[in-house]
Amino acid sequence: MGKREDIFEYIIGKKEELAEEWIERSTGDGADSVFLAGDKGKLHLQHDKLIETVSRIFIESNDEFKLHIDEWSESVAADWVKSGVTMHDTISQFRVIRTDYWNSVKNYILSEKQDFTIEDAFYWSNLVNDAFDFITENFARHFEEAHKNILSSQQQMITELSSPVIPVKRGIGILPLVGDIDTYRARIILETGLEQAAKQKLDMLFIDLSAVPIVDTMVAHQLFQLIDALRLIGVEAILSGIRPEIAQTAVQLGIEFRGIKTQSTLMNALELYS
């Protein structure tokens, strides 16, 4: 059917009107509201850019159009995820924007001043629908990636905060471990424990296990790795809080703590070695 710069120019001329109608419905306290009223300025810019980008289907190749959509989706998806917008809300917003957009195209096609055939109308209808289908799918992919990145960052922060090295006096610190330790957390404990011990210039680190319900071979292996790594940077590690049931399980699993200083409680360890 060829390119249609006339439709492109018409839609670009309507983008302010389209943005205001969408923002009016989607912000504030109404039943259809998804965004905060304070975000209107930012949303206006995002909507304008979307309309400009979608309208490129009338003047650009399909590959160029998809490239611009991908750039828009990546930046806006990350922002909407941070704002707490759900995937369900996102799909509903694209449905509204799609309807408004197509109505504008339809009004232009139906204008008495324009010379369009039925075939033209079907062609541009399919093109617009395909464009918005691609936008929704592309945005969903970036939305999921952004959501995973935020969850990963939050999980890492929580894990690191749950494994802090607490300085008690010059050269001495405590690493109190709390809760279950899975493979991911064990790796974080190894990395952050070593890093914090070096940063705080410790000579001795007390690792307390009294709040760890299970010490299996994986946990023991990570602890041994941490203790060996600490020894290499000149930090002596002392274990405390190994409860009787944990000690019994360790014996049954063949876990040996030979060569490692241990005490039943953190208090005993501090009194004896610090």
Steps between C-alpha positions, in 0.01 A plus 500: 500500500802727537584755768247755618663813634159667504375255770826541690468879507132479598568271799799704615272802496255310724753370755437776754128435493553124524740542793264724695207259452707202613656674798163631615368143522814333634610730783343620821241325718261363237412133454713481184797679658832319497749784542543774757381848412850628572634293210299682234796689355712187467209298359429771244856474368485120493167501316619759247807291428286187459265670253795632302662158501187308402430745220834413342327197347356742243839635389770247598590140434381233740853443636550870575161515671581198721835647601339823622227307683761287676683810622178657628382179667826442686507845663128530578462143627772555759329822614153341527636206699662741748167683525322179603298457180396137445513306175119484503483879527751535219300285260182693581679831433624382162146393414374851574783667307449264206127581484558876514775477240298295253198726541718790387626306199143391420371857521768610256417218259128577516553868436334612178820678404696177478498251217512156666367167379364216713826315432696799632295506818551127563871529427560784746274337759708182486822700510397696809378187680820311416703797625322508834524121532875531458514789747311302764716190458823699493400707801402187694847355443674814624251529786582147616874565474471823701286325761754218534785750533323683782415175681859383461635827638258490793585137573871575496452798729292296744753218494794732554322675786426161655871416496673810643845503656459700821814658646518461881842652558817572309591202284208283617164444334195275525313337212162388643324268255121475524256266323535242228804518275448395139762485225444861392519641851802286582684655206401851612619426855835386362540806279372768739654345811843502342454849357376651827772333706766649273331840493477514879862378533405218733743261666226275636144421390246316716247313285191422706271217384257497793210625281571265207255206516695261275866460413529252214798411284439794266489753784805342665691511172427871457602568861828315447561702185432823689730397784779402259461826306504702823815321609670599174440870574615464858166468676440219750145362509329355808170313476239521774142390556523147364207345684499131606255394228709677236815337635330159484389559141851614407650179643246287312582681175873464557555874535818566697595831658857397581744788508219751558445662839144450623299599806146417608395865529612831362548633852740216587690557177538872565608447860757239401652646184444877493 
